[in-house]
């Protein structure tokens, strides 16, 4: 028997459900961006709650960089099946093959920034007028100013100086043809809230989030999983360690942390004591102080 | 180490911070995050690096919150940013808003969901125009708790006198506001004094630290737990056998079996069940996101509102509101806008601007338009009826935004005052400190059901000797005999007790009528027909009483007679004593009397007898549906 949630988690849950229902009511063709990471898992979990006993009235869309941990994909397919939801996958590889984007080269190459083009193409193809994402405001400085309903112009761009004021719980999703929105129902959640909720609700998550032994490469102070896409270069330290991931994105830039937390309770204990932010392990944010803002301006998640 | 269950037991406080550019607001937030260990090592490294690159000698905690590139360059915060931190007691969401004159709109945005506001005041400069503006906006947006953080105490040698000056000046100013609870805390955000821990550098300060206040202030006092309102958000029809109405309870609560009315159709039904993903529940309360099913097949769609049969909101296509303009393009009268209210949307016109409020002086100015960051009182007409309550009573059903039909940008935020033709000013109404409005325990509507009649205030106004008290007494006796709950208030009773400290200067007369109005309001809420017989010479004073109760429940009765007839009656000898110069200025003789503009009833007792007058009043009450 599951513990009934209350207090701040209950308020966050109700707020997110309200936002998801607003999205479904105000837009014609929403999609939910699903990466298989914990935030998008919680997001889809909430979507199921919001529309129960009806099925989730929009598809889940995964923008696949091709650089996945195999565990993530297995989990994704199993979880989506259990949700009873439709899953659409679009591949960065296709954008590369079509010449829409040019792949970075060299050992530190990442496909993370290429996702933007694949995403915008997918929105167009699916005629989606809103993409629901699991981003949280506590993740990064630029996200602290995001709205629940975030307007994008016809080029998919975000203008941080020209955002619509958002008051009370009145969300304005009106737009002109060609424009679209991003919606962020988890805006007010923190990493700790997400873990607590996963724990209390008994939500399944990929094993990568729990401590396990694996070969890792330490590069510029960040621990990366040794995979087909990450091979050691001079200066790297290679070792086998007990690690877990705090975020799961593209395997080329998602950092691991040393950990022995093999249960969600233990992860919560470690999170409470953590002294590094969860995006601290993401090398894509380290490129400059305003790296995230620059990427968001051009249409990143 | 904190256990997971401790984190799961927390409650949630949303607060907003406002201050002038150099009041040290970002530093304060940086300090709160830093001292509650909510800043991580990598963020700290980034801030240290950025501080060095900007040529600062110390680590600049303000950089934690100044996220956007433009802010870094201009060294100011330009938009609402949300910050999160938690202590074992509570999770906090900060809406950090800039204090620049041109960013009133951001302050309004940040304040819209806040339960508490921190206003920063620089101890060296004292209460400045911007501090007042912030306090006014907090008051306008109905924030129940205010903390005035007197910052930079380290720069005034932690002197109590600087703190006391701010406290005195702010208290003086705040009399004009409706914020009920104000706390003053002397701090140094830079040094951390009284932010998280009490500081021994100011032994004269006996109160708790800022964080202590944040952790212990009551949460949830903005919510209305009485009036059940359920705006239908989304209709669920998974199969022929199930029809559910998804939405979030805006206020009040509801349980299976209760009688409901659906607006706008006014169809009646009952709640069959309250559904959630985790199963059916026995009740849905304010803030709960649920699915309601009802007993009857009724056509309900998004934008409809489910309410209790005996407690319905105001339904109308005209209302008065405060409007904060948020767009570079000024307000256009008679240009249609899209109005978003609960889950409803419709076209709306701003018919007229009653006045614009100078947010720095609180003075009213005539205006033909509202520009960016201006606040005004307006009258709005909508293309179809709206189901609303006044913002002060119900934030969720009293708030709206206006959207430009061409650009689709949100251009204004509005707070509904009520139906038109009232003249009470929210900014000037004195409200006691430490009183948090919780609403009436037993709502008047329930009392009215029990007594079988409606509550009303009958206001008899007119010159001394016109016959107000005589008629009112007889009316009360008749009503009492019919089983109506009544109370009669007249000048003699009030002047001997509650208003015993007042004289007959214009100021005292105004105050006397204000007190009468508040007393009458209490009896009104208790379900009585309240008969008030007062000279009450000023239109404004009488209208202010009228504004305390819903439309149609304040009935003004003008009782008058020719001047020579009044002198002849002179029941209290006032006119004779006036002639001898023995009494204070007498209304109608040596003091002004303003006749009612449109009374519900006009009684000329020079030509109508008491019996006839009483019959006319009773007929009025029947006609208005007050008594059966």
Coordinates of N, CA and C in Angstrom, one line a residue, chain B residues 183-323:
Chain B
X183 N 6.0 42.8 9.9 CA 7.1 42.6 10.8 C 8.4 43.3 10.3
X184 N 9.1 43.9 11.3 CA 10.3 44.7 10.9 C 11.5 43.9 11.5
X185 N 12.5 43.7 10.6 CA 13.7 43.0 11.1 C 15.0 43.7 10.6
X186 N 15.8 44.1 11.5 CA 17.1 44.7 11.1 C 18.1 43.7 10.7
X187 N 18.7 43.8 9.5 CA 19.6 42.8 9.0 C 20.8 43.4 8.3
X188 N 21.8 42.5 8.1 CA 22.9 42.8 7.2 C 23.0 41.6 6.3
X189 N 22.5 41.7 5.0 CA 22.6 40.6 4.1 C 24.0 40.3 3.8
X190 N 24.9 41.3 3.7 CA 26.3 41.1 3.4 C 27.0 40.3 4.5
X191 N 26.7 40.7 5.7 CA 27.4 40.0 6.8 C 26.6 38.8 7.4
X192 N 25.3 38.7 7.0 CA 24.5 37.6 7.5 C 23.8 37.8 8.8
X193 N 23.9 39.1 9.3 CA 23.2 39.3 10.6 C 21.7 39.2 10.5
X194 N 21.1 38.4 11.5 CA 19.7 38.3 11.6 C 19.0 37.7 10.3
X195 N 19.8 37.1 9.4 CA 19.2 36.5 8.2 C 18.8 35.1 8.5
X196 N 19.7 34.3 8.9 CA 19.4 32.9 9.3 C 19.5 32.8 10.8
X197 N 20.5 33.3 11.4 CA 20.7 33.3 12.8 C 20.5 34.6 13.4
X198 N 20.1 34.7 14.7 CA 20.0 35.9 15.4 C 21.4 36.5 15.6
X199 N 21.5 37.8 15.5 CA 22.9 38.4 15.6 C 23.1 39.1 16.9
X200 N 24.2 38.8 17.5 CA 24.5 39.5 18.8 C 25.1 40.9 18.6
X201 N 25.2 41.3 17.3 CA 25.6 42.7 17.0 C 24.5 43.7 17.3
X202 N 23.3 43.2 17.4 CA 22.1 44.1 17.7 C 21.3 43.6 18.8
X203 N 21.9 43.7 20.0 CA 21.3 43.1 21.2 C 19.9 43.8 21.5
X204 N 19.7 45.0 21.0 CA 18.5 45.7 21.3 C 17.3 45.1 20.5
X205 N 17.6 44.3 19.5 CA 16.5 43.7 18.7 C 16.2 42.4 19.3
X206 N 14.9 42.3 19.8 CA 14.5 41.1 20.5 C 13.7 40.0 19.6
X207 N 13.4 40.4 18.4 CA 12.7 39.5 17.6 C 13.5 38.4 17.0
X208 N 12.9 37.5 16.2 CA 13.7 36.4 15.6 C 14.3 36.8 14.3
X209 N 15.1 35.9 13.7 CA 15.8 36.2 12.4 C 14.7 36.1 11.3
X210 N 15.2 36.6 10.1 CA 14.3 36.5 9.0 C 13.9 35.1 8.6
X211 N 14.8 34.2 8.6 CA 14.5 32.8 8.3 C 13.5 32.2 9.3
X212 N 13.7 32.6 10.6 CA 12.7 32.1 11.6 C 11.3 32.6 11.3
X213 N 11.2 33.8 10.9 CA 9.9 34.4 10.5 C 9.3 33.6 9.3
X214 N 10.2 33.4 8.3 CA 9.7 32.6 7.1 C 9.3 31.2 7.5
X215 N 9.9 30.6 8.5 CA 9.6 29.2 8.8 C 8.4 29.1 9.6
X216 N 8.0 30.2 10.3 CA 6.9 30.1 11.3 C 5.6 30.8 10.9
X217 N 5.7 31.7 9.9 CA 4.5 32.4 9.5 C 3.4 31.4 9.0
X218 N 2.1 31.7 9.3 CA 1.0 30.8 8.9 C 0.9 30.8 7.4
X219 N 0.8 29.6 6.8 CA 0.6 29.5 5.4 C -0.8 29.1 5.1
X220 N -1.3 29.5 3.9 CA -2.6 29.1 3.5 C -3.7 30.2 3.8
X221 N -3.3 31.3 4.4 CA -4.3 32.3 4.8 C -4.9 33.0 3.6
X222 N -4.3 32.9 2.4 CA -4.9 33.5 1.2 C -6.0 32.7 0.6
X223 N -6.1 31.4 1.1 CA -7.1 30.6 0.4 C -8.4 30.8 1.0
X224 N -9.4 30.7 0.2 CA -10.8 30.8 0.6 C -11.3 29.4 0.8
X225 N -11.7 29.0 2.0 CA -12.1 27.6 2.3 C -13.6 27.5 2.4
X226 N -14.3 28.6 2.1 CA -15.7 28.6 2.4 C -16.6 28.4 1.1
X227 N -16.3 29.3 0.1 CA -17.2 29.4 -1.0 C -16.7 28.4 -2.1
X228 N -17.5 27.3 -2.3 CA -17.1 26.3 -3.2 C -17.2 26.8 -4.7
X229 N -16.1 26.8 -5.4 CA -16.1 27.2 -6.8 C -15.2 26.2 -7.5
X230 N -15.8 25.6 -8.6 CA -15.0 24.6 -9.4 C -15.1 24.9 -10.8
X231 N -14.1 25.6 -11.4 CA -14.1 25.9 -12.8 C -13.8 24.7 -13.6
X232 N -14.7 24.3 -14.5 CA -14.4 23.0 -15.2 C -13.3 23.3 -16.2
X233 N -12.3 22.4 -16.2 CA -11.1 22.6 -16.9 C -11.0 21.8 -18.2
X234 N -11.5 20.5 -18.0 CA -11.3 19.6 -19.1 C -12.4 18.5 -18.9
X235 N -13.1 18.1 -20.0 CA -14.1 17.1 -19.8 C -13.5 15.7 -20.2
X236 N -13.7 14.7 -19.4 CA -13.2 13.4 -19.7 C -14.3 12.4 -20.1
X237 N -14.2 11.8 -21.3 CA -15.2 10.8 -21.7 C -14.5 9.6 -22.3
X238 N -13.9 8.8 -21.4 CA -13.2 7.7 -22.0 C -14.1 6.6 -22.6
X239 N -15.4 6.6 -22.2 CA -16.3 5.6 -22.8 C -17.7 6.1 -22.5
X240 N -18.7 5.5 -23.1 CA -20.1 5.9 -22.9 C -20.5 5.9 -21.4
X241 N -19.9 5.1 -20.6 CA -20.3 4.9 -19.2 C -19.8 6.0 -18.3
X242 N -18.8 6.8 -18.7 CA -18.2 7.7 -17.8 C -18.1 9.1 -18.4
X243 N -18.5 10.0 -17.6 CA -18.4 11.4 -18.0 C -17.9 12.2 -16.7
X244 N -16.7 12.7 -16.8 CA -16.1 13.3 -15.6 C -15.6 14.7 -15.9
X245 N -15.6 15.6 -14.9 CA -15.2 17.0 -15.1 C -14.0 17.2 -14.4
X246 N -12.9 17.4 -15.1 CA -11.6 17.6 -14.5 C -11.4 19.0 -14.2
X247 N -10.7 19.3 -13.0 CA -10.5 20.7 -12.7 C -9.8 20.8 -11.3
X248 N -9.5 22.0 -10.9 CA -8.9 22.2 -9.6 C -9.9 23.1 -8.8
X249 N -10.1 22.6 -7.6 CA -11.0 23.4 -6.7 C -10.4 24.8 -6.4
X250 N -11.1 25.8 -6.9 CA -10.6 27.2 -6.7 C -10.8 27.6 -5.3
X251 N -11.8 27.2 -4.6 CA -12.1 27.5 -3.2 C -13.1 26.6 -2.7
X252 N -13.2 26.6 -1.3 CA -14.2 25.8 -0.7 C -13.9 24.3 -0.8
X253 N -15.0 23.5 -0.5 CA -14.8 22.1 -0.7 C -16.2 21.5 -1.1
X254 N -16.1 20.2 -1.5 CA -17.3 19.6 -1.9 C -17.2 18.1 -1.7
X255 N -18.3 17.4 -1.4 CA -18.3 16.0 -1.1 C -19.5 15.3 -1.9
X256 N -19.3 14.0 -2.1 CA -20.4 13.3 -2.8 C -21.8 13.5 -2.1
X257 N -22.8 13.6 -2.9 CA -24.2 13.8 -2.4 C -24.6 15.2 -2.3
X258 N -23.6 16.2 -2.3 CA -24.0 17.6 -2.1 C -24.7 18.1 -3.4
X259 N -25.6 19.1 -3.1 CA -26.4 19.7 -4.2 C -25.5 20.8 -4.8
X260 N -25.6 20.8 -6.1 CA -24.8 21.8 -6.9 C -25.6 22.5 -7.9
X261 N -25.1 23.6 -8.4 CA -25.7 24.3 -9.5 C -24.5 24.5 -10.5
X262 N -24.9 24.3 -11.8 CA -23.9 24.5 -12.9 C -24.1 25.9 -13.5
X263 N -23.1 26.7 -13.6 CA -23.2 28.0 -14.3 C -22.5 27.9 -15.6
X264 N -23.1 28.5 -16.7 CA -24.2 29.4 -16.7 C -25.6 28.8 -16.8
X265 N -25.7 27.5 -17.0 CA -27.0 26.9 -17.3 C -28.0 27.0 -16.1
X266 N -27.4 27.1 -14.9 CA -28.2 27.1 -13.7 C -28.9 25.8 -13.5
X267 N -28.5 24.7 -14.1 CA -29.1 23.4 -13.9 C -28.6 22.9 -12.5
X268 N -29.5 22.2 -11.9 CA -29.2 21.6 -10.5 C -28.9 20.2 -10.7
X269 N -28.0 19.7 -9.8 CA -27.7 18.3 -9.7 C -27.0 18.0 -8.4
X270 N -26.5 16.8 -8.3 CA -25.7 16.4 -7.1 C -24.4 15.8 -7.5
X271 N -23.4 15.9 -6.6 CA -22.1 15.3 -6.8 C -22.3 13.8 -6.6
X272 N -21.9 13.0 -7.6 CA -21.9 11.6 -7.5 C -20.6 11.1 -6.8
X273 N -19.5 11.5 -7.4 CA -18.2 11.1 -6.8 C -17.1 12.1 -7.1
X274 N -16.1 12.0 -6.2 CA -14.9 12.8 -6.4 C -13.8 11.8 -6.8
X275 N -13.3 11.8 -8.0 CA -12.4 10.8 -8.5 C -10.9 11.4 -8.6
X276 N -10.0 10.5 -8.3 CA -8.6 10.8 -8.6 C -8.0 9.5 -9.1
X277 N -6.7 9.6 -9.6 CA -6.1 8.4 -10.2 C -5.9 7.4 -9.1
X278 N -5.7 7.8 -7.8 CA -5.5 6.9 -6.7 C -6.8 6.4 -6.1
X279 N -7.9 6.7 -6.7 CA -9.2 6.2 -6.3 C -10.2 7.3 -5.9
X280 N -11.4 7.0 -5.6 CA -12.4 8.0 -5.2 C -12.1 8.4 -3.8
X281 N -12.4 9.7 -3.6 CA -12.1 10.3 -2.2 C -13.4 10.9 -1.7
X282 N -13.4 11.1 -0.4 CA -14.6 11.6 0.3 C -14.9 13.1 0.2
X283 N -13.9 13.8 -0.3 CA -14.0 15.2 -0.3 C -13.0 15.8 -1.2
X284 N -13.3 17.0 -1.8 CA -12.2 17.7 -2.6 C -12.2 19.1 -2.0
X285 N -10.9 19.5 -1.7 CA -10.8 20.8 -1.0 C -10.0 21.8 -1.9
X286 N -9.9 23.1 -1.4 CA -9.2 24.1 -2.1 C -7.9 23.6 -2.6
X287 N -7.6 23.8 -3.9 CA -6.3 23.4 -4.5 C -6.2 22.0 -5.0
X288 N -7.2 21.1 -4.7 CA -7.1 19.8 -5.1 C -7.4 19.6 -6.6
X289 N -6.6 18.9 -7.4 CA -6.9 18.6 -8.8 C -7.6 17.3 -8.8
X290 N -8.9 17.3 -9.2 CA -9.7 16.1 -9.1 C -10.6 16.0 -10.4
X291 N -11.4 14.9 -10.4 CA -12.4 14.8 -11.4 C -13.7 14.6 -10.7
X292 N -14.7 15.4 -11.0 CA -16.0 15.3 -10.4 C -17.0 14.6 -11.4
X293 N -17.8 13.7 -10.8 CA -18.9 13.1 -11.6 C -20.2 13.6 -10.9
X294 N -21.2 13.8 -11.7 CA -22.5 14.2 -11.1 C -23.6 13.3 -11.5
X295 N -24.7 13.4 -10.8 CA -25.9 12.5 -10.9 C -26.6 12.6 -12.2
X296 N -26.7 13.8 -12.7 CA -27.6 13.9 -13.9 C -26.8 14.1 -15.2
X297 N -27.4 13.8 -16.3 CA -26.7 14.1 -17.6 C -27.0 15.5 -17.9
X298 N -26.0 16.3 -17.7 CA -26.1 17.8 -18.0 C -25.0 18.1 -19.0
X299 N -25.2 19.0 -19.9 CA -24.2 19.4 -20.8 C -23.3 20.4 -20.2
X300 N -22.1 20.0 -19.9 CA -21.1 20.9 -19.2 C -19.8 20.9 -20.0
X301 N -19.3 22.1 -20.2 CA -18.0 22.2 -20.9 C -17.0 23.1 -20.2
X302 N -15.8 23.1 -20.7 CA -14.7 23.9 -20.1 C -15.2 25.4 -20.0
X303 N -14.9 26.0 -18.9 CA -15.3 27.4 -18.7 C -16.6 27.5 -17.8
X304 N -17.4 26.4 -17.8 CA -18.5 26.4 -16.9 C -18.0 26.3 -15.4
X305 N -18.9 26.6 -14.5 CA -18.4 26.6 -13.1 C -19.5 25.8 -12.3
X306 N -18.9 24.9 -11.5 CA -19.8 24.1 -10.6 C -19.7 24.7 -9.2
X307 N -20.9 25.1 -8.6 CA -20.9 25.8 -7.3 C -22.0 25.1 -6.4
X308 N -22.0 25.5 -5.2 CA -23.0 25.0 -4.3 C -24.3 25.7 -4.6
X309 N -25.4 25.0 -4.3 CA -26.7 25.5 -4.6 C -27.0 26.8 -3.9
X310 N -26.5 26.9 -2.6 CA -26.9 28.0 -1.8 C -25.7 29.0 -1.6
X311 N -24.7 28.9 -2.5 CA -23.6 29.8 -2.4 C -23.0 30.0 -3.8
X312 N -23.7 30.9 -4.5 CA -23.2 31.2 -5.9 C -22.4 32.4 -6.0
X313 N -21.5 32.5 -6.9 CA -20.7 33.8 -7.1 C -21.6 34.8 -7.8
X314 N -21.1 36.0 -8.0 CA -21.8 37.0 -8.8 C -21.7 36.6 -10.2
X315 N -22.9 36.7 -10.9 CA -22.9 36.4 -12.3 C -23.3 37.7 -13.0
X316 N -22.4 38.2 -13.8 CA -22.7 39.5 -14.5 C -21.7 39.8 -15.6
X317 N -22.1 40.7 -16.4 CA -21.2 41.1 -17.6 C -20.6 42.5 -17.4
X318 N -20.7 43.0 -16.1 CA -20.0 44.3 -15.8 C -19.4 44.2 -14.5
X319 N -18.2 44.7 -14.3 CA -17.6 44.8 -13.0 C -16.6 45.8 -12.9
X320 N -16.2 46.2 -11.7 CA -15.1 47.1 -11.5 C -13.9 46.4 -11.0
X321 N -12.7 46.9 -11.4 CA -11.5 46.2 -11.1 C -10.3 47.2 -11.0
X322 N -9.3 46.7 -10.3 CA -8.0 47.4 -10.4 C -7.3 46.7 -11.6
X323 N -6.6 47.5 -12.4 CA -5.9 47.0 -13.5 C -4.5 47.4 -13.5

